[in-house]
XYZ file of C-alpha atoms in Angstrom:
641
model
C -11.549 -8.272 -188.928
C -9.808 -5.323 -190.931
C -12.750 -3.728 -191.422
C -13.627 -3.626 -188.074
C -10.625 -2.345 -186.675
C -11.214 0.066 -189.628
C -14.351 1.103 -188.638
C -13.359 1.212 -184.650
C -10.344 4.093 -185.806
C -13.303 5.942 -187.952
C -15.321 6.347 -185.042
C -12.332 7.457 -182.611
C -11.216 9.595 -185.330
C -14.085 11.211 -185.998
C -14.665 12.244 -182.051
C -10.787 13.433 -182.134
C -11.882 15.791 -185.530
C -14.732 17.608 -183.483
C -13.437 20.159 -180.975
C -16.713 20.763 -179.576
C -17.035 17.393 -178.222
C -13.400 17.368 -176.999
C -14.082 20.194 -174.600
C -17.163 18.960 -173.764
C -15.167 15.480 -172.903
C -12.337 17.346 -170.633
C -15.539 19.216 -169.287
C -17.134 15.895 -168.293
C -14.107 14.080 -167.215
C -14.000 17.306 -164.596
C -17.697 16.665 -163.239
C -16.853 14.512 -160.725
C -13.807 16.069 -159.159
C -16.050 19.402 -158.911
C -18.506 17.627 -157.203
C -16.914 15.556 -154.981
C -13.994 17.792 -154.173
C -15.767 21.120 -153.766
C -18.517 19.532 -151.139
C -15.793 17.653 -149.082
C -13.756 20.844 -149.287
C -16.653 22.722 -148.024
C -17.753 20.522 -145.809
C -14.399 18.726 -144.775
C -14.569 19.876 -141.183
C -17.160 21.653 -140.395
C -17.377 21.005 -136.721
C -13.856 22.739 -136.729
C -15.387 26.259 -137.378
C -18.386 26.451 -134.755
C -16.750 29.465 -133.134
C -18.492 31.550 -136.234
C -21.866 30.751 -134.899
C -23.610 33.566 -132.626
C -25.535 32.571 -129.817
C -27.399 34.862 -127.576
C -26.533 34.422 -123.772
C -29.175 35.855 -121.267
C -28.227 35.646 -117.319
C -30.646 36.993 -115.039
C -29.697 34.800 -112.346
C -29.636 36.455 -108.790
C -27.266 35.890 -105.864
C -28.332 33.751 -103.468
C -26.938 33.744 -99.603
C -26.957 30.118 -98.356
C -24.767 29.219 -94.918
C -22.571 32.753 -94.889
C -21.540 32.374 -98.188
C -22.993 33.759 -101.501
C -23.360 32.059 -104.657
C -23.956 33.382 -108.039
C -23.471 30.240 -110.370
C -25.120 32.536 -113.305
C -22.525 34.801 -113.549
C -20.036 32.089 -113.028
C -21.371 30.527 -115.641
C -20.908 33.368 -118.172
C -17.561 34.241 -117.485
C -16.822 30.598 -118.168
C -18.654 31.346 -121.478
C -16.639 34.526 -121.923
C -13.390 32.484 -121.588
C -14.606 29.885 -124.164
C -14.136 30.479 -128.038
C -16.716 27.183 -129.020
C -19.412 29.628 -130.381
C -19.625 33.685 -131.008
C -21.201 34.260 -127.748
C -23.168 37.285 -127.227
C -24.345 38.329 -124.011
C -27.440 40.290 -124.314
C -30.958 40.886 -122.161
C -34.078 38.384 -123.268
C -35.757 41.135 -125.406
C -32.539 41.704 -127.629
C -32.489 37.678 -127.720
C -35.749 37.385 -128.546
C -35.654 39.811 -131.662
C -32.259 38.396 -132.728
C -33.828 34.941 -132.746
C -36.634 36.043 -134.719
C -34.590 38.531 -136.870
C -32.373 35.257 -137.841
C -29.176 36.973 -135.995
C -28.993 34.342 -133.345
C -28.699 30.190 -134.018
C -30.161 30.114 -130.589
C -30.476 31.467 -126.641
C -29.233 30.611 -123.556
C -31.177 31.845 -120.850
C -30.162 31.472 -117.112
C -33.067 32.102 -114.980
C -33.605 34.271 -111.906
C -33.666 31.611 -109.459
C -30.782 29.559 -110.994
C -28.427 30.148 -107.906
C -30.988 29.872 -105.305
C -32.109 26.598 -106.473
C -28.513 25.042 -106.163
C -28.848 26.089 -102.456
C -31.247 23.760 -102.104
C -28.930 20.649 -102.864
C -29.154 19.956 -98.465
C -32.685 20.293 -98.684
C -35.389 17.088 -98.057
C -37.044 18.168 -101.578
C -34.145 19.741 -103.468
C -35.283 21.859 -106.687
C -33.480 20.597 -109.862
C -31.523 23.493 -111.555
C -32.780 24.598 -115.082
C -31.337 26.311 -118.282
C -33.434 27.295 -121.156
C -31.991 27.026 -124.298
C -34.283 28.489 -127.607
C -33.442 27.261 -131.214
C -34.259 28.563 -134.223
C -34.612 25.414 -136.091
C -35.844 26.718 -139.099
C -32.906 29.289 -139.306
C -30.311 25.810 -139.599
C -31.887 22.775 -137.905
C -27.918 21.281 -137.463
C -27.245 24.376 -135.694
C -29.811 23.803 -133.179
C -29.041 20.077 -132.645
C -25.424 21.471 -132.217
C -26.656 23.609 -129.268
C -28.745 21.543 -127.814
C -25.485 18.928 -127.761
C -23.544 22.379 -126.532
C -26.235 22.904 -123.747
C -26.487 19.205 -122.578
C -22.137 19.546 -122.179
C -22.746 22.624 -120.099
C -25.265 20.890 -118.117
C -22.909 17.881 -117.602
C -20.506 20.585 -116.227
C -22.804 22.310 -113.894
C -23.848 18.737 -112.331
C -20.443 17.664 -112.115
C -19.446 20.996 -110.192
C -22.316 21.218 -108.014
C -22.080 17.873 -107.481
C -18.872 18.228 -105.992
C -19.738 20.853 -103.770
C -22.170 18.719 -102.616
C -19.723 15.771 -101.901
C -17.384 18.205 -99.919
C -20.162 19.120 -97.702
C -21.300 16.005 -97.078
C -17.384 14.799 -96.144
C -17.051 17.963 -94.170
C -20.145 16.823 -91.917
C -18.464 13.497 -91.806
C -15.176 14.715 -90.159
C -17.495 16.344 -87.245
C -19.685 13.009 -87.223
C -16.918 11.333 -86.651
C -15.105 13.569 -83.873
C -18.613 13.743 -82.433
C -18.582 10.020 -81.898
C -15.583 9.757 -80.720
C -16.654 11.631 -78.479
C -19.734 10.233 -77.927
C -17.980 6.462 -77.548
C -15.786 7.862 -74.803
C -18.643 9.177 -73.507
C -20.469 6.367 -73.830
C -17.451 4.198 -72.341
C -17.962 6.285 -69.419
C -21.750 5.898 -68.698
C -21.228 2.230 -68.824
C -18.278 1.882 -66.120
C -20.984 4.031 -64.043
C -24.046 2.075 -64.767
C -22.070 -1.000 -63.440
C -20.888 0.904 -60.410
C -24.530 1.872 -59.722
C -25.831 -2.136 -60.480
C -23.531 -3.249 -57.826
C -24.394 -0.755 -55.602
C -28.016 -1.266 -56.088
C -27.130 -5.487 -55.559
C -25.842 -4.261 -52.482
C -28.526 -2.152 -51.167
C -31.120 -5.098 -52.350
C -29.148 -7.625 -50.408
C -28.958 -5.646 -47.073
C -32.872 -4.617 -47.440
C -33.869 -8.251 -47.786
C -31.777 -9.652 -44.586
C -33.104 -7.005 -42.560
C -36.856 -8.344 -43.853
C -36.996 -11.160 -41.047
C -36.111 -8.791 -38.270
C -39.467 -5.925 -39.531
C -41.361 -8.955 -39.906
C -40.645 -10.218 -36.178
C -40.930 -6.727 -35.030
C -44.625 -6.090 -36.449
C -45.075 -9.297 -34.729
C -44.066 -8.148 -31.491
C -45.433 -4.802 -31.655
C -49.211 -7.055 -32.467
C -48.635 -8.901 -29.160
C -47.535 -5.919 -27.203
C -50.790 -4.383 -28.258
C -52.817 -7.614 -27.381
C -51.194 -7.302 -23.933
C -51.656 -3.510 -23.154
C -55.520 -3.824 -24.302
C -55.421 -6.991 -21.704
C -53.230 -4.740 -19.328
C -55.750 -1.686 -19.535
C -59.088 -4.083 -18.940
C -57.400 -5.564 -16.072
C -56.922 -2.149 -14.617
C -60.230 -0.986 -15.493
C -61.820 -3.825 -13.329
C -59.366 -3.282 -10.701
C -60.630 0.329 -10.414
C -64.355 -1.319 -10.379
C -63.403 -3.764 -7.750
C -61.656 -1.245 -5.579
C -65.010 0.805 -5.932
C -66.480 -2.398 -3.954
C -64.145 -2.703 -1.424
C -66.392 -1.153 1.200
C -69.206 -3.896 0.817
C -67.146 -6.217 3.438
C -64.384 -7.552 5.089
C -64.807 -10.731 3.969
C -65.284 -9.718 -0.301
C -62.195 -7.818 0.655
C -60.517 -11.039 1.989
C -61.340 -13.321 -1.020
C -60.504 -10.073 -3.700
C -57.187 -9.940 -1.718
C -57.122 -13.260 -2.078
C -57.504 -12.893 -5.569
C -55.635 -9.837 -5.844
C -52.709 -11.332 -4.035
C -53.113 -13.691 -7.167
C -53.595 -11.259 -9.804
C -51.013 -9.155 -8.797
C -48.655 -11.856 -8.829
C -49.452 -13.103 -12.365
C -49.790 -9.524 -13.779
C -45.962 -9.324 -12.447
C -45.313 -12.445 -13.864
C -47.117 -11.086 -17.184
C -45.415 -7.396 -17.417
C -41.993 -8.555 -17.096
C -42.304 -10.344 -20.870
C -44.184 -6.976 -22.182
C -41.006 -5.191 -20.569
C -38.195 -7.604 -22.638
C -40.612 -6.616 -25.743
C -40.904 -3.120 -24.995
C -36.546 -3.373 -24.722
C -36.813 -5.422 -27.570
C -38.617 -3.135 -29.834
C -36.981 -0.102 -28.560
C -34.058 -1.881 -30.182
C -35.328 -2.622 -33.103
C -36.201 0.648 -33.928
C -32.639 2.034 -32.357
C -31.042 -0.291 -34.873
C -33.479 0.519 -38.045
C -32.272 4.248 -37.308
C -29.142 3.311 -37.284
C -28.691 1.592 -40.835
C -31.276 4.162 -42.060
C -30.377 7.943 -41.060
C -32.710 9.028 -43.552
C -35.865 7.858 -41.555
C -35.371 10.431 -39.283
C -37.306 12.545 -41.355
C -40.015 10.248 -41.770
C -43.192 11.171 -39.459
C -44.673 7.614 -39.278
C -40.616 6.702 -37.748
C -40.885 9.856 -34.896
C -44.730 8.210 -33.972
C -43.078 4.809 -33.600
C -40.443 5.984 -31.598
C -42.598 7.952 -29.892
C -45.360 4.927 -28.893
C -42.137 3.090 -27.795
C -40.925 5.445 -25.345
C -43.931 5.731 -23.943
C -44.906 2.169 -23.820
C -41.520 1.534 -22.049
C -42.363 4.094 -19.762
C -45.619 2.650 -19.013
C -44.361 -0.313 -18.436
C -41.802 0.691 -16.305
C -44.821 2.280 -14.171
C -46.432 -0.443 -14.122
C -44.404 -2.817 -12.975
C -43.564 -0.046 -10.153
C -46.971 0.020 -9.583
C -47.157 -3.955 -9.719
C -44.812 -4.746 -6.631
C -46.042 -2.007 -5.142
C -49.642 -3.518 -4.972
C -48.243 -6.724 -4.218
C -46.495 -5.294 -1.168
C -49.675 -3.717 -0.293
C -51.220 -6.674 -0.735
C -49.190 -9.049 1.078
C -48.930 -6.420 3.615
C -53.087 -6.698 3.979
C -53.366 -9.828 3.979
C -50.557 -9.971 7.178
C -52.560 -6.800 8.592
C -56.081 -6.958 7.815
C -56.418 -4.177 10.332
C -54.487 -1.750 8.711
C -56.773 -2.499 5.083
C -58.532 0.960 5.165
C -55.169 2.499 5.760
C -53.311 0.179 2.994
C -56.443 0.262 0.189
C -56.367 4.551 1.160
C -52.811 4.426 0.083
C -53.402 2.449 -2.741
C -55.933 4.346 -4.062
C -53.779 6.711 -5.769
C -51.125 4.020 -7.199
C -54.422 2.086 -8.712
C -55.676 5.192 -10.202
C -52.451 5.797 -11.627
C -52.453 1.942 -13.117
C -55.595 2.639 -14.685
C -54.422 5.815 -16.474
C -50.765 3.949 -17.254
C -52.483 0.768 -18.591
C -54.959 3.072 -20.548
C -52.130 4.939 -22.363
C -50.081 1.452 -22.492
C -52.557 0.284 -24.504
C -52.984 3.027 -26.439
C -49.110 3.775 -27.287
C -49.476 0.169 -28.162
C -52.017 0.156 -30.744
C -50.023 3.263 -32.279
C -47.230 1.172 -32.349
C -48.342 -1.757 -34.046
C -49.982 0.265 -36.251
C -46.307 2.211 -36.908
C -44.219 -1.083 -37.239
C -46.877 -2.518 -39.420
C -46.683 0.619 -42.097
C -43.001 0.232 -41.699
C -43.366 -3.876 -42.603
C -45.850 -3.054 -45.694
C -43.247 -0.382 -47.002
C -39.939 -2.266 -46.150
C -42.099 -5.234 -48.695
C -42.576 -2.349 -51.573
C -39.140 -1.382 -50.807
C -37.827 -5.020 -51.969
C -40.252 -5.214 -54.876
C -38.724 -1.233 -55.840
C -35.187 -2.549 -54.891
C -35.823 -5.845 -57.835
C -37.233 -3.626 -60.364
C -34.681 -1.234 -60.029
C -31.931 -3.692 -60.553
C -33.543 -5.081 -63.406
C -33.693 -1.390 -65.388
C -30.373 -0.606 -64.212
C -28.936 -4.397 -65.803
C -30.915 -3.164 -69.260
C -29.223 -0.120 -68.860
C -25.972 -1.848 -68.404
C -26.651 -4.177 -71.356
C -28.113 -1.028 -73.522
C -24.591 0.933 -72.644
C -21.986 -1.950 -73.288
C -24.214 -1.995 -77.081
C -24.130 1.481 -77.546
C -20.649 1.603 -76.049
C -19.466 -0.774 -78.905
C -21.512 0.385 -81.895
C -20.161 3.931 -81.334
C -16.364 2.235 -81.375
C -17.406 0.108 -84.344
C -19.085 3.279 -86.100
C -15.585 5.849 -85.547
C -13.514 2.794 -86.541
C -15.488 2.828 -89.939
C -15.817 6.479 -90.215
C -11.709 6.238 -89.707
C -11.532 4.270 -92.911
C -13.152 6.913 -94.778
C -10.379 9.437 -96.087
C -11.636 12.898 -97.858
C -9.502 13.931 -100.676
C -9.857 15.851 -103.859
C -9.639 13.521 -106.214
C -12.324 11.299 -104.244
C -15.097 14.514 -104.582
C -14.090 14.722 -108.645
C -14.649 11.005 -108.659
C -17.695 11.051 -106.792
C -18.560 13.842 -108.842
C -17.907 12.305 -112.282
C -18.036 8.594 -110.816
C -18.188 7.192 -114.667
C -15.827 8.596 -117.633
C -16.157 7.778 -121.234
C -12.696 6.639 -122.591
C -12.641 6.299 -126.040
C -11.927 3.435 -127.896
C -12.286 3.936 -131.618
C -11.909 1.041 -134.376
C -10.735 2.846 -137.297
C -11.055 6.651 -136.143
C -11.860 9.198 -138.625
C -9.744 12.569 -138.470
C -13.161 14.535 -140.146
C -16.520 14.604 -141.402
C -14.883 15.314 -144.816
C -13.246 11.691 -144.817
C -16.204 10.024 -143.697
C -18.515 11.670 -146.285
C -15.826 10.666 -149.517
C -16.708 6.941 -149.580
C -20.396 8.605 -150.437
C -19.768 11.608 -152.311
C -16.930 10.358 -154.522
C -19.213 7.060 -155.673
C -21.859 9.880 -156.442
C -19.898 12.064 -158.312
C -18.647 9.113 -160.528
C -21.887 8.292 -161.396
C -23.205 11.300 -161.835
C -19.871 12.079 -164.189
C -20.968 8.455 -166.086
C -24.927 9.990 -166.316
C -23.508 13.972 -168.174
C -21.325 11.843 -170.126
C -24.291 10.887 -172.323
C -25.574 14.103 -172.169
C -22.613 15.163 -174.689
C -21.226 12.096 -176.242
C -24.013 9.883 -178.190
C -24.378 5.948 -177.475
C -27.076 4.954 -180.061
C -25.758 6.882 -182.898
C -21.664 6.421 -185.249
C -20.352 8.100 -187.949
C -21.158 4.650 -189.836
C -22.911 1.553 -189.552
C -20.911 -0.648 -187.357
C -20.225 -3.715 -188.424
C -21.398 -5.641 -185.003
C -23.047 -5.380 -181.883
C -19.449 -5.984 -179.893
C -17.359 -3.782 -181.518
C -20.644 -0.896 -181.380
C -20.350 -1.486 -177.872
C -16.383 -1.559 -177.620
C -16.367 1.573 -179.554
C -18.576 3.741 -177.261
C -17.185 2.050 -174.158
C -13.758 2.464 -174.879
C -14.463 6.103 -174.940
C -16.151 6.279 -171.730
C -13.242 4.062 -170.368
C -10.874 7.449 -171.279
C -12.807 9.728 -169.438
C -13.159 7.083 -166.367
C -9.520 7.446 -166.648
C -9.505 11.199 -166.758
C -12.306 11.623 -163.707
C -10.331 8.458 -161.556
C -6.842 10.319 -162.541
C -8.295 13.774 -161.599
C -10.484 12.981 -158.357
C -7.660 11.065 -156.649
C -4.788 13.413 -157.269
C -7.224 16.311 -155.825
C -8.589 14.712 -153.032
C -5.464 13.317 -151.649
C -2.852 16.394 -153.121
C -5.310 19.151 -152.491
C -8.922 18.399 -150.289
C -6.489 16.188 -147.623
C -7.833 13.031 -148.258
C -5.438 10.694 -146.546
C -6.137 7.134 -148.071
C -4.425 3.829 -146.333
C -3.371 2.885 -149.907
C -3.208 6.114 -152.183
C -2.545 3.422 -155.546
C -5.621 1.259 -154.007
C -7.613 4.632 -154.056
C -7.036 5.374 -157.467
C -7.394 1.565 -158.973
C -10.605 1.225 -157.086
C -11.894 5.137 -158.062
C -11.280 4.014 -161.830
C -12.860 0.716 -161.361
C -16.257 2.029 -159.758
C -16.512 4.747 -162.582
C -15.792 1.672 -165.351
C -18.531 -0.060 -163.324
C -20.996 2.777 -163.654
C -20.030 3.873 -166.957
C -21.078 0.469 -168.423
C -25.147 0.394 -165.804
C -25.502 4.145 -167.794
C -24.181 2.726 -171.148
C -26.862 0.136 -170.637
C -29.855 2.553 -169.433
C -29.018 5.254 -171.853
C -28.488 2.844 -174.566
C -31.758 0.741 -174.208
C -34.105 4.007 -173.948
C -31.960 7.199 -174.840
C -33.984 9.920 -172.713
C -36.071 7.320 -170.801
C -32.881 5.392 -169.966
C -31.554 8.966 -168.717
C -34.686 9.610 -166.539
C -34.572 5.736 -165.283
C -30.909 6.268 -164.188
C -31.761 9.707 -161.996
C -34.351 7.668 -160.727
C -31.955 4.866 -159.700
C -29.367 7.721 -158.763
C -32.036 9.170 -156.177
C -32.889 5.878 -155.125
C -28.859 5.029 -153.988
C -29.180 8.431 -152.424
C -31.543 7.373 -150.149
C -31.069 3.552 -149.521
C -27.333 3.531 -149.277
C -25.728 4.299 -146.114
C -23.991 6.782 -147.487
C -24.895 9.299 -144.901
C -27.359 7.675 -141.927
C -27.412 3.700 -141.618
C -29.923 2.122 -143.901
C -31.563 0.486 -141.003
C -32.651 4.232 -139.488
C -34.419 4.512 -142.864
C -38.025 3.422 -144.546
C -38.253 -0.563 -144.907
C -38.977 0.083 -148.480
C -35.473 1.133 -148.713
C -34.194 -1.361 -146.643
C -35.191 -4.087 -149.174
C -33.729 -2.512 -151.895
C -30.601 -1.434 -150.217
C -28.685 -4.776 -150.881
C -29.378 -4.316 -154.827
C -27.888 -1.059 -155.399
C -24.703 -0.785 -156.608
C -23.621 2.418 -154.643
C -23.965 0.485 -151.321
C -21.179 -1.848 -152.410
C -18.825 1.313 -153.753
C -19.285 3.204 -150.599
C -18.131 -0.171 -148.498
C -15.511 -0.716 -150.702
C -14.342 3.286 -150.507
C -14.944 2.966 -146.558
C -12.239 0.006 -146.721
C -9.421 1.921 -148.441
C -9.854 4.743 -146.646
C -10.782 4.035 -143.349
C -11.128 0.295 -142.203
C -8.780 -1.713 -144.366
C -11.028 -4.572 -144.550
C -9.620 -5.822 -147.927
C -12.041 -9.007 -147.703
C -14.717 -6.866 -147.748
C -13.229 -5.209 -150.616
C -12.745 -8.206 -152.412
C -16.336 -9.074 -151.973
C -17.417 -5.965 -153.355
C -15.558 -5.972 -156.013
C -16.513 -9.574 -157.196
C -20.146 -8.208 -156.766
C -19.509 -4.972 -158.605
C -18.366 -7.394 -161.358
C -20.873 -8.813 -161.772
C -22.935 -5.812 -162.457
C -20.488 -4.927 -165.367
C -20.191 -8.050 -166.980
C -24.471 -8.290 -166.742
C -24.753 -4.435 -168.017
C -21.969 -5.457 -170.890
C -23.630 -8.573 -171.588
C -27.129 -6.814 -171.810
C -25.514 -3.993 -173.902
C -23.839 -5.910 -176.748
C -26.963 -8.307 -176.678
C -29.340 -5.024 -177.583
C -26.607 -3.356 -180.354
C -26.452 -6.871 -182.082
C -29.810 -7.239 -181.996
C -29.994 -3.387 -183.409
C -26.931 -4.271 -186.067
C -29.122 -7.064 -187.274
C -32.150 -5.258 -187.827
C -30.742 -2.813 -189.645
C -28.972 -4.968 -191.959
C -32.558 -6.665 -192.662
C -33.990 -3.256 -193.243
C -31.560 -2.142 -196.068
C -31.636 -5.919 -197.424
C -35.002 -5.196 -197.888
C -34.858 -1.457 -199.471
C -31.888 -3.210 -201.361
């Protein structure tokens, strides 16, 4: 046991003695504080700084005149840009763009084209033409940059829509307001035209009901004015043979006797016969007084004068007539009495009966016109009804059409009353949906979400040059066992885990700004991962010196790849995703990500149980190999012994 502890103090004492590898020691212990705390310095905010970045900004928008008013959103646009300090705008024409892109001056263009403004005009239009903003990257000048911009452009294009959309809203609530004092309007109006429409129905009612009571009274009168032609046709045949007999009269006394006879006869039936066409003469005279009266407006009509007309004269006829009549029944009477004065009576009555004739002639004719009159009348007073019935039946539609439109035009301004126009409705109509921010565990930088990452790398990469300067397979003597081999070397890489864990956390938190929830649990957990790695290199660099060296870059590449450090594993190859859960990074960077950002200490547990385990199997495998090397060479100088 002496001897051991003997030979542990040789070996310590002989890497104190060398001054060489004490500097090269503090040198090594200082690799991972370089690393990790000059890239999160450098890169601890770099989002902060974008204002350094020139970008070219073309406008050659042109005014456009829409509804009185013009509107030049491009140069808008640019003074907006001119007022905002997110990039190192310069405003230049496309050529100079153009040549700065190329001549790497320019991270990339905005170009506002010609027809930018006129295009938003069309926002009323039935095919509206989307606005459009060209934005040219030179990716291979800084491919972040460019995904920057085009993050830059898309916010500027949020902006625009928001804007223009709420131009667009106040339009469309300005039309509104007049929609809605033009049906109110319209309601009223509409109000109004129904009140009439009923008037007009129940005047129309009215008119129907006085045409149709008045139907029995056309209908008798085109009956009367058929039998008062009958009888004037009978009236003017009679006469007609009367003028033949009379013609006869001179043949002899005694036909003259018998046609007096007869005549005596005739002339008292044709009395008895004209005083009924006399009543119906009256009587249709009356009808046609009393159709004038209800109906001034048929005093126009020329089929109404005829009929009046016929009347007259038919009355007049008839008056003649029957003038005529007793006169030739005096005559007659007086013949028969004085059958001597016949030649002088028939001389006399010559001129009445030729007078009869001509009377019974136009009776019959005035008559015929008449009938023909009151039946026209009787057709048309039929259409009128049928005209009357249809009429009342549009006008009722029209009613029912009006009380509907009437009450949809209320119902529509009552609605259109709900609807209240304010500013803050457009900018919510505008930007209907905002993003409110709820972060779990919100990181102040890029800097602080790259550490869990950079500061596991560093550490390893510290634990990797460590070899590079301070041998593992050789001692200053042959150790006495495989343990204390191991103990020896890795209580020398413990002191410089010490040195990196003491150095990295006292920079990153006292001088980079990390801002740990646990500044102890930092440090404890920073010296623990390096003791972790320092133990996986001991075992690579142990078992195959320069191939061990090369296997662990291999396996450092690997965790740079398959970790999460930077994108999530799952965005990666599935190669890597396999071998993701076996790398010993991906638990450091969770367990880093847990002090200094989430506080999930269970998940730090966990990783710490499994980084464990890959010490105590790296240990196990190391002092495994030295023993078996310590035997070996105590065979080989048995046997040269």
């Amino acid at each position: 046991m002496k001897k051991g502890l003997r030979w542990f103090a040789g070996e310590w004492a002989s890497l104190v003695r060398s001054p060489k590898m004490l500097v090269s020691l503090i040198g090594i212990i200082c690799i991972p504080v370089l690393y990790s705390g000059i890239y999160l310095w450098a890169f601890w905010d770099p989002y902060g700084h974008l204002e350094r970045l020139s970008v070219a900004v073309v406008n050659e928008d042109q005014p456009a005149e829409f509804e009185g008013e013009t509107y030049a959103i491009g140069g808008d646009l640019v003074k907006e840009f001119q007022a905002d300090r997110s990039f190192d705008w310069h405003f230049v024409s496309r050529e100079e763009a153009d040549r700065g892109l190329v001549a790497n001056e320019y991270y990339f263009a905005i170009v506002v084209p010609a027809d930018f403004s006129k295009r938003a005009t069309t926002l009323m239009d039935q095919q509206p033409t989307p606005l459009e903003i060209t934005i040219k990257s030179n990716e291979g000048l800084n491919y972040i940059v460019a995904k920057i911009g085009q993050s830059g452009i898309e916010k500027i294009r949020q902006q625009l829509a928001e804007k223009l959309t709420l131009n667009y809203t106040e339009a469309i609530f300005k039309s509104l307001d007049e929609l809605k004092d033009g049906m109110q309007k319209a309601s009223t109006g509409a109000g109004d035209l129904h009140a009439g429409l009923q008037t007009l129905s129940s005047g129309t009612a009215k008119l129907a009901a006085t045409v149709k009571n008045n139907q029995a009274s056309i209908t008798q009168l085109d009956k009367g004015a058929a039998g008062l032609k009958t009888a004037a046709a009978k009236l003017a045949e009679g006469a007609s043979k009367l003028n033949a007999a009379y013609a006869q009269i001179g043949t002899g006394t005694k036909q003259v006797d018998t046609a007096l006879a007869q005549l005596q006869s005739g002339g008292k039936q044709l009395a008895a016969g004209l005083d009924p066409l006399a009543k119906g003469a009256a009587g249709v005279d009356q009808l046609i007084g009393g159709y004038a009266a209800q109906h001034p407006e048929a005093a126009a009509d020329a089929t109404y004068q005829q009929l009046k007309a016929a009347g007259a004269q038919v009355s007049a006829g008839l008056a003649q007539v029957q003038a005529s009549v007793k006169t030739f029944n005096a005559g007659v009477a007086e013949l028969v009495t004085k059958h001597g004065q016949l030649l002088g009576g028939v001389n006399a009555f010559a001129p009445n009966l030729k007078q009869l004739t001509t009377g019974a002639a136009q009776l019959s004719t005035g008559a015929a016109s008449l009938y023909t009159g009151v039946h026209k009348v009787s057709t048309a007073w039929t259409a009128l009804i049928q005209g009357i019935d249809e009429l009342a039946a549009g006008e009722k539609k029209l009613v029912d059409g009006s009380g509907e439109l009437s009450a949809a035009l209320k119902d529509g301004t009552s609605e259109l009353d709900s609807i209240h126009s304010s500013q803050g409705l457009f900018e919510m109509m505008a930007n209907p949906v905002r993003v409110r921010e709820d972060n779990i565990n919100a990181l102040p930088n890029y800097g602080t979400g790259m550490a869990p990452f950079f500061v596991s790398i560093s550490l390893y990469v510290g634990a990797l040059l460590l070899t590079t300067v301070f041998a593992l397979r050789h001692n200053f003597a042959p150790p006495p066992s495989g343990v204390l081999w191991w103990l020896s070397k890795y209580s020398v890489m413990a002191a410089v885990s010490i040195g990196q864990a003491l150095l990295v956390s006292l920079v990153l938190t006292g001088v980079v700004g990390l801002n740990p929830l646990d500044t102890v649990d930092f440090g404890l957990y920073t010296l623990f991962v390096s003791l972790v790695f320092m133990a996986i290199i001991q075992l690579l660099v142990t078992l195959g010196d320069n191939v061990g060296r090369f296997f662990a870059i291999i396996l450092l590449v690997l965790q740079l790849a398959a970790t999460s450090g930077t994108f999530p594993v799952e965005l990666g190859p599935d190669g890597l995703q396999t071998i993701h859960k076996f790398l010993p990074i991906t638990y450091t960077v969770e367990g880093f990500r847990s002090i200094l950002s989430t506080g999930d200490y269970e998940l730090l547990r966990q990783d710490v149980w499994l980084l464990l385990v890959y010490w105590a199997i790296a240990a196990a495998i190391t002092v495994v190999m030295l023993s078996a090397f310590v035997r070996r060479k105590r065979r080989m100088k048995a046997r040269e012994a």
